[in-house]
Amino acid sequence: MLNKIAEGKTKIVYSSTSSDEVFLKFKDDITALDGEKHNVLPGKGVINAKVSAKIFSLLEEKDIPTHFVKLVDDTTMKVKKLKMIPVEVVCRNVAAGHLVKNYPFFRKGDKLKEPLIEFFLKDDLHHDPLLSEEHLKIFGLMEEKEIENVKRITRRVNEVLREFMEKLGLQLVDFKLEFGRDKEGKLRVGDELNIDCMRLWDLKTGESLDKDVYRKGESLEKVLQTYTKVYKLIVGGEI
Ligand code: 5GP
């Protein structure tokens, strides 16, 4: 790892000796409410790095283009350098979170007829506003063809993740992806893929096993217990 290029709420980006690759180091920080709520949860960096590495490997095995290269230590992934698109792509299978809060059509837990894909601008100051496909094109965020490509890849990620989680006894309620373009301009899934960016409910009991436990104000001990439980299911073994 060479120089720090950027630091976000939960990760640090470092340059590498290759101009095409960077390192992503996961911090122990946990945040919610557009960064207004913040704590440090010792061990979370390891959990999120290893869960991300596992899920990215799974997607790569299914020929889904991602930025993942390899896990280099307990908290660091080597990834392909991407020009990130500042858009959060959310895919929902079951109604929860903002879908229930902002619209009158569903109650929490209602299954959607088909997966719903939404776009949000990545901008905490403006509280990540919803973007239509017209917004994406007119704001210069994505071209028509890229939008179609992003939706196709997101649906595929959903199929792979849903099946994987179901086998572990978890229901994949929703998740968030971020995309970037590699040096050839090819779209790849970037950022992270772990318990921070998806809702997982116990298939039998409906218990939340994700960051909602933190959002709802449970103790940090309970939050770490939840993250550890999901880590053991997804990655296997001790941390
Ligand atoms: P909602 O829009 O209901 O708040 O979130 C939908 C899904 O996207 C949830 O799985 C949530 O964790 C994820 N998500 C939405 N916004 C963010 C974000 O800013 N950061 C992360 N890590 N996940 C997000």
mmCIF file of C-alpha atoms and ligand atoms in Angstrom:
data_model
loop_
_atom_site.group_PDB
_atom_site.id
_atom_site.type_symbol
_atom_site.label_atom_id
_atom_site.label_comp_id
_atom_site.label_asym_id
_atom_site.label_seq_id
_atom_site.Cartn_x
_atom_site.Cartn_y
_atom_site.Cartn_z
ATOM 1 C CA MET A 1 0.000 0.000 0.000
ATOM 2 C CA LEU A 2 1.425 3.375 -0.988
ATOM 3 C CA ASN A 3 -0.446 6.640 -0.522
ATOM 4 C CA LYS A 4 -3.885 7.351 0.814
ATOM 5 C CA ILE A 5 -6.030 8.468 -2.147
ATOM 6 C CA ALA A 6 -9.366 8.933 -0.419
ATOM 7 C CA GLU A 7 -11.098 8.228 2.860
ATOM 8 C CA GLY A 8 -14.821 7.652 3.273
ATOM 9 C CA LYS A 9 -17.015 6.870 6.278
ATOM 10 C CA THR A 10 -16.123 3.178 6.368
ATOM 11 C CA LYS A 11 -13.206 2.660 3.975
ATOM 12 C CA ILE A 12 -9.833 4.085 2.942
ATOM 13 C CA VAL A 13 -8.493 3.866 -0.618
ATOM 14 C CA TYR A 14 -4.713 3.463 -1.048
ATOM 15 C CA SER A 15 -2.715 3.503 -4.257
ATOM 16 C CA SER A 16 -0.671 0.436 -5.280
ATOM 17 C CA THR A 17 2.417 -0.069 -7.439
ATOM 18 C CA SER A 18 0.091 -0.839 -10.355
ATOM 19 C CA SER A 19 -1.742 2.146 -11.845
ATOM 20 C CA ASP A 20 -4.724 -0.121 -12.619
ATOM 21 C CA GLU A 21 -5.272 -1.343 -9.062
ATOM 22 C CA VAL A 22 -5.939 0.160 -5.642
ATOM 23 C CA PHE A 23 -6.365 -1.151 -2.109
ATOM 24 C CA LEU A 24 -9.613 -0.779 -0.171
ATOM 25 C CA LYS A 25 -9.138 -0.916 3.597
ATOM 26 C CA PHE A 26 -12.235 -1.457 5.712
ATOM 27 C CA LYS A 27 -12.471 0.575 8.915
ATOM 28 C CA ASP A 28 -14.245 -0.402 12.129
ATOM 29 C CA ASP A 29 -16.577 2.597 11.813
ATOM 30 C CA ILE A 30 -20.322 2.130 11.477
ATOM 31 C CA THR A 31 -22.602 4.958 10.355
ATOM 32 C CA ALA A 32 -26.269 5.549 9.581
ATOM 33 C CA LEU A 33 -28.674 8.405 8.831
ATOM 34 C CA ASP A 34 -26.422 9.923 6.136
ATOM 35 C CA GLY A 35 -23.489 9.885 8.538
ATOM 36 C CA GLU A 36 -25.296 11.618 11.435
ATOM 37 C CA LYS A 37 -25.050 8.480 13.593
ATOM 38 C CA HIS A 38 -21.524 7.166 14.004
ATOM 39 C CA ASN A 39 -19.729 4.624 16.182
ATOM 40 C CA VAL A 40 -16.652 2.453 16.132
ATOM 41 C CA LEU A 41 -17.247 -1.277 16.342
ATOM 42 C CA PRO A 42 -13.934 -3.125 16.880
ATOM 43 C CA GLY A 43 -13.821 -6.105 14.503
ATOM 44 C CA LYS A 44 -16.315 -4.749 11.984
ATOM 45 C CA GLY A 45 -13.568 -3.955 9.438
ATOM 46 C CA VAL A 46 -12.480 -7.601 9.342
ATOM 47 C CA ILE A 47 -16.070 -8.817 9.064
ATOM 48 C CA ASN A 48 -16.945 -6.435 6.225
ATOM 49 C CA ALA A 49 -13.732 -7.058 4.283
ATOM 50 C CA LYS A 50 -14.085 -10.846 4.453
ATOM 51 C CA VAL A 51 -17.817 -10.872 3.727
ATOM 52 C CA SER A 52 -17.225 -8.534 0.761
ATOM 53 C CA ALA A 53 -14.407 -10.731 -0.565
ATOM 54 C CA LYS A 54 -16.612 -13.821 -0.285
ATOM 55 C CA ILE A 55 -19.546 -12.203 -2.095
ATOM 56 C CA PHE A 56 -17.401 -10.616 -4.809
ATOM 57 C CA SER A 57 -15.724 -14.005 -5.436
ATOM 58 C CA LEU A 58 -19.148 -15.594 -5.736
ATOM 59 C CA LEU A 59 -20.221 -12.999 -8.328
ATOM 60 C CA GLU A 60 -16.965 -13.395 -10.281
ATOM 61 C CA GLU A 61 -17.516 -17.183 -10.360
ATOM 62 C CA LYS A 62 -20.867 -16.449 -12.027
ATOM 63 C CA ASP A 63 -19.171 -14.195 -14.616
ATOM 64 C CA ILE A 64 -20.536 -10.979 -13.154
ATOM 65 C CA PRO A 65 -17.958 -8.197 -13.743
ATOM 66 C CA THR A 66 -16.682 -6.714 -10.455
ATOM 67 C CA HIS A 67 -13.622 -4.795 -9.301
ATOM 68 C CA PHE A 68 -12.468 -7.581 -6.950
ATOM 69 C CA VAL A 69 -8.915 -8.919 -7.325
ATOM 70 C CA LYS A 70 -8.151 -10.546 -3.948
ATOM 71 C CA LEU A 71 -8.184 -10.139 -0.205
ATOM 72 C CA VAL A 72 -4.641 -9.138 0.806
ATOM 73 C CA ASP A 73 -5.048 -9.081 4.585
ATOM 74 C CA ASP A 74 -7.866 -9.260 7.151
ATOM 75 C CA THR A 75 -9.200 -5.790 6.372
ATOM 76 C CA THR A 76 -7.913 -5.020 2.873
ATOM 77 C CA MET A 77 -9.033 -5.961 -0.629
ATOM 78 C CA LYS A 78 -7.016 -5.352 -3.778
ATOM 79 C CA VAL A 79 -9.408 -4.092 -6.458
ATOM 80 C CA LYS A 80 -9.330 -2.833 -10.027
ATOM 81 C CA LYS A 81 -9.283 0.930 -10.171
ATOM 82 C CA LEU A 82 -12.635 2.234 -11.394
ATOM 83 C CA LYS A 83 -14.078 5.635 -12.193
ATOM 84 C CA MET A 84 -17.018 5.417 -9.849
ATOM 85 C CA ILE A 85 -20.495 6.575 -10.871
ATOM 86 C CA PRO A 86 -21.984 8.509 -7.908
ATOM 87 C CA VAL A 87 -25.233 6.536 -7.968
ATOM 88 C CA GLU A 88 -26.566 3.963 -5.510
ATOM 89 C CA VAL A 89 -28.436 1.197 -7.297
ATOM 90 C CA VAL A 90 -30.937 -0.391 -4.935
ATOM 91 C CA CYS A 91 -32.678 -3.684 -5.713
ATOM 92 C CA ARG A 92 -35.653 -4.775 -3.603
ATOM 93 C CA ASN A 93 -37.396 -8.153 -3.315
ATOM 94 C CA VAL A 94 -39.434 -7.409 -0.185
ATOM 95 C CA ALA A 95 -40.826 -4.068 1.033
ATOM 96 C CA ALA A 96 -38.814 -2.437 3.818
ATOM 97 C CA GLY A 97 -36.978 0.784 4.657
ATOM 98 C CA HIS A 98 -37.610 3.764 2.411
ATOM 99 C CA LEU A 99 -40.056 1.888 0.177
ATOM 100 C CA VAL A 100 -42.412 1.587 3.141
ATOM 101 C CA LYS A 101 -41.603 5.009 4.585
ATOM 102 C CA ASN A 102 -42.042 7.014 1.364
ATOM 103 C CA TYR A 103 -44.877 5.281 -0.492
ATOM 104 C CA PRO A 104 -48.370 4.091 0.535
ATOM 105 C CA PHE A 105 -48.399 0.871 -1.506
ATOM 106 C CA PHE A 106 -46.713 -1.711 0.697
ATOM 107 C CA ARG A 107 -46.378 -2.785 4.271
ATOM 108 C CA LYS A 108 -43.069 -3.982 5.668
ATOM 109 C CA GLY A 109 -42.530 -7.597 4.635
ATOM 110 C CA ASP A 110 -44.774 -7.555 1.552
ATOM 111 C CA LYS A 111 -43.158 -9.529 -1.269
ATOM 112 C CA LEU A 112 -42.811 -7.538 -4.512
ATOM 113 C CA LYS A 113 -44.177 -9.129 -7.711
ATOM 114 C CA GLU A 114 -40.768 -8.647 -9.321
ATOM 115 C CA PRO A 115 -37.492 -7.118 -8.153
ATOM 116 C CA LEU A 116 -37.649 -3.318 -8.058
ATOM 117 C CA ILE A 117 -34.524 -1.444 -9.143
ATOM 118 C CA GLU A 118 -34.118 2.174 -8.014
ATOM 119 C CA PHE A 119 -31.386 4.776 -8.472
ATOM 120 C CA PHE A 120 -30.302 7.315 -5.853
ATOM 121 C CA LEU A 121 -27.745 10.093 -6.122
ATOM 122 C CA LYS A 122 -24.838 9.447 -3.756
ATOM 123 C CA ASP A 123 -25.014 12.731 -1.908
ATOM 124 C CA ASP A 124 -25.471 12.797 1.868
ATOM 125 C CA LEU A 125 -25.969 16.610 1.889
ATOM 126 C CA HIS A 126 -29.072 16.186 -0.278
ATOM 127 C CA HIS A 127 -30.083 12.943 1.493
ATOM 128 C CA ASP A 128 -29.460 10.722 -1.548
ATOM 129 C CA PRO A 129 -32.414 11.840 -3.726
ATOM 130 C CA LEU A 130 -34.219 9.305 -5.953
ATOM 131 C CA LEU A 131 -33.189 9.538 -9.623
ATOM 132 C CA SER A 132 -35.319 8.622 -12.631
ATOM 133 C CA GLU A 133 -33.703 7.195 -15.749
ATOM 134 C CA GLU A 134 -34.239 10.624 -17.365
ATOM 135 C CA HIS A 135 -32.297 12.190 -14.477
ATOM 136 C CA LEU A 136 -29.453 9.723 -15.027
ATOM 137 C CA LYS A 137 -29.193 10.664 -18.704
ATOM 138 C CA ILE A 138 -29.768 14.424 -18.412
ATOM 139 C CA PHE A 139 -27.442 14.811 -15.405
ATOM 140 C CA GLY A 140 -24.765 12.992 -17.448
ATOM 141 C CA LEU A 141 -24.470 10.173 -14.903
ATOM 142 C CA MET A 142 -25.153 7.229 -17.244
ATOM 143 C CA GLU A 143 -25.968 6.728 -20.890
ATOM 144 C CA GLU A 144 -29.062 4.816 -21.995
ATOM 145 C CA LYS A 145 -27.048 1.679 -22.844
ATOM 146 C CA GLU A 146 -25.260 1.786 -19.480
ATOM 147 C CA ILE A 147 -28.572 2.067 -17.629
ATOM 148 C CA GLU A 148 -29.783 -1.091 -19.366
ATOM 149 C CA ASN A 149 -26.489 -2.800 -18.577
ATOM 150 C CA VAL A 150 -26.595 -1.754 -14.919
ATOM 151 C CA LYS A 151 -30.156 -3.071 -14.595
ATOM 152 C CA ARG A 152 -29.209 -6.376 -16.251
ATOM 153 C CA ILE A 153 -26.187 -6.866 -13.987
ATOM 154 C CA THR A 154 -28.201 -5.873 -10.895
ATOM 155 C CA ARG A 155 -30.916 -8.451 -11.692
ATOM 156 C CA ARG A 156 -28.240 -11.106 -12.127
ATOM 157 C CA VAL A 157 -26.554 -10.154 -8.819
ATOM 158 C CA ASN A 158 -29.982 -10.418 -7.196
ATOM 159 C CA GLU A 159 -30.532 -13.950 -8.532
ATOM 160 C CA VAL A 160 -27.110 -15.147 -7.410
ATOM 161 C CA LEU A 161 -27.272 -13.512 -3.975
ATOM 162 C CA ARG A 162 -30.845 -14.555 -3.284
ATOM 163 C CA GLU A 163 -30.064 -18.201 -3.965
ATOM 164 C CA PHE A 164 -26.843 -18.040 -1.930
ATOM 165 C CA MET A 165 -28.554 -16.404 1.067
ATOM 166 C CA GLU A 166 -31.556 -18.755 0.963
ATOM 167 C CA LYS A 167 -29.237 -21.748 1.305
ATOM 168 C CA LEU A 168 -27.895 -20.117 4.481
ATOM 169 C CA GLY A 169 -31.407 -19.603 5.866
ATOM 170 C CA LEU A 170 -31.450 -15.878 5.051
ATOM 171 C CA GLN A 171 -33.965 -13.871 3.058
ATOM 172 C CA LEU A 172 -32.403 -11.229 0.799
ATOM 173 C CA VAL A 173 -34.818 -8.323 1.300
ATOM 174 C CA ASP A 174 -32.858 -5.640 -0.584
ATOM 175 C CA PHE A 175 -29.342 -4.453 -1.309
ATOM 176 C CA LYS A 176 -27.351 -1.559 -2.725
ATOM 177 C CA LEU A 177 -24.735 -1.713 -5.466
ATOM 178 C CA GLU A 178 -22.342 0.886 -6.804
ATOM 179 C CA PHE A 179 -20.886 0.729 -10.299
ATOM 180 C CA GLY A 180 -17.772 2.127 -11.935
ATOM 181 C CA ARG A 181 -16.021 2.040 -15.303
ATOM 182 C CA ASP A 182 -12.635 0.332 -15.678
ATOM 183 C CA LYS A 183 -9.862 1.639 -17.932
ATOM 184 C CA GLU A 184 -11.538 0.068 -20.965
ATOM 185 C CA GLY A 185 -14.812 1.763 -20.035
ATOM 186 C CA LYS A 186 -16.409 -1.554 -19.000
ATOM 187 C CA LEU A 187 -18.995 -1.397 -16.208
ATOM 188 C CA ARG A 188 -18.102 -3.312 -13.068
ATOM 189 C CA VAL A 189 -19.689 -3.697 -9.626
ATOM 190 C CA GLY A 190 -17.456 -1.755 -7.254
ATOM 191 C CA ASP A 191 -17.388 -0.544 -3.648
ATOM 192 C CA GLU A 192 -18.393 -3.127 -1.024
ATOM 193 C CA LEU A 193 -20.900 -5.954 -0.681
ATOM 194 C CA ASN A 194 -21.545 -6.864 2.915
ATOM 195 C CA ILE A 195 -23.906 -6.592 5.875
ATOM 196 C CA ASP A 196 -23.793 -2.774 5.708
ATOM 197 C CA CYS A 197 -25.457 -2.585 2.319
ATOM 198 C CA MET A 198 -28.112 -5.287 2.341
ATOM 199 C CA ARG A 199 -31.126 -6.309 4.398
ATOM 200 C CA LEU A 200 -31.090 -9.934 5.477
ATOM 201 C CA TRP A 201 -33.897 -11.483 7.496
ATOM 202 C CA ASP A 202 -33.837 -14.871 9.193
ATOM 203 C CA LEU A 203 -36.011 -17.015 6.883
ATOM 204 C CA LYS A 204 -37.722 -18.728 9.832
ATOM 205 C CA THR A 205 -38.158 -15.928 12.383
ATOM 206 C CA GLY A 206 -37.987 -12.772 10.230
ATOM 207 C CA GLU A 207 -35.346 -11.349 12.595
ATOM 208 C CA SER A 208 -33.225 -8.540 11.068
ATOM 209 C CA LEU A 209 -29.611 -9.641 10.618
ATOM 210 C CA ASP A 210 -28.084 -6.512 9.120
ATOM 211 C CA LYS A 211 -27.389 -2.820 9.723
ATOM 212 C CA ASP A 212 -31.054 -2.195 10.631
ATOM 213 C CA VAL A 213 -30.106 -3.522 14.084
ATOM 214 C CA TYR A 214 -27.787 -0.489 14.391
ATOM 215 C CA ARG A 215 -30.225 1.926 12.703
ATOM 216 C CA LYS A 216 -32.909 0.896 15.226
ATOM 217 C CA GLY A 217 -30.630 1.826 18.118
ATOM 218 C CA GLU A 218 -29.760 -1.595 19.552
ATOM 219 C CA SER A 219 -26.630 -1.764 21.756
ATOM 220 C CA LEU A 220 -23.259 -1.941 19.993
ATOM 221 C CA GLU A 221 -22.776 -5.352 21.612
ATOM 222 C CA LYS A 222 -25.957 -6.608 19.933
ATOM 223 C CA VAL A 223 -24.878 -5.058 16.609
ATOM 224 C CA LEU A 224 -21.499 -6.822 16.756
ATOM 225 C CA GLN A 225 -23.205 -10.099 17.751
ATOM 226 C CA THR A 226 -25.453 -9.800 14.683
ATOM 227 C CA TYR A 227 -22.564 -9.012 12.323
ATOM 228 C CA THR A 228 -20.574 -11.917 13.777
ATOM 229 C CA LYS A 229 -23.511 -14.311 13.330
ATOM 230 C CA VAL A 230 -23.909 -13.375 9.657
ATOM 231 C CA TYR A 231 -20.130 -13.540 9.136
ATOM 232 C CA LYS A 232 -20.128 -17.126 10.402
ATOM 233 C CA LEU A 233 -22.956 -18.065 8.040
ATOM 234 C CA ILE A 234 -21.467 -16.382 4.953
ATOM 235 C CA VAL A 235 -17.720 -16.872 5.419
ATOM 236 C CA GLY A 236 -17.735 -19.784 7.872
ATOM 237 C CA GLY A 237 -15.424 -20.346 10.820
ATOM 238 C CA GLU A 238 -14.173 -17.922 13.435
ATOM 239 C CA ILE A 239 -13.196 -14.331 12.616
HETATM 240 P P1 5GP B 1 -33.413 2.016 1.878
HETATM 241 O O1 5GP B 1 -33.552 2.824 0.618
HETATM 242 O O2 5GP B 1 -34.651 1.255 2.192
HETATM 243 O O3 5GP B 1 -32.914 2.839 3.019
HETATM 244 O O4 5GP B 1 -32.231 0.960 1.622
HETATM 245 C C1 5GP B 1 -32.350 -0.055 0.653
HETATM 246 C C2 5GP B 1 -31.121 -0.952 0.717
HETATM 247 O O5 5GP B 1 -29.977 -0.237 0.241
HETATM 248 C C3 5GP B 1 -30.758 -1.407 2.127
HETATM 249 O O6 5GP B 1 -30.257 -2.722 2.048
HETATM 250 C C4 5GP B 1 -29.658 -0.456 2.574
HETATM 251 O O7 5GP B 1 -28.756 -1.080 3.464
HETATM 252 C C5 5GP B 1 -28.990 -0.109 1.244
HETATM 253 N N1 5GP B 1 -28.537 1.288 1.247
HETATM 254 C C6 5GP B 1 -29.246 2.374 0.892
HETATM 255 N N2 5GP B 1 -28.503 3.500 1.024
HETATM 256 C C7 5GP B 1 -27.296 3.108 1.475
HETATM 257 C C8 5GP B 1 -26.094 3.803 1.815
HETATM 258 O O8 5GP B 1 -25.964 5.032 1.708
HETATM 259 N N3 5GP B 1 -25.042 3.036 2.273
HETATM 260 C C9 5GP B 1 -25.145 1.684 2.392
HETATM 261 N N4 5GP B 1 -24.082 0.997 2.861
HETATM 262 N N5 5GP B 1 -26.262 1.001 2.069
HETATM 263 C C10 5GP B 1 -27.330 1.693 1.620
#
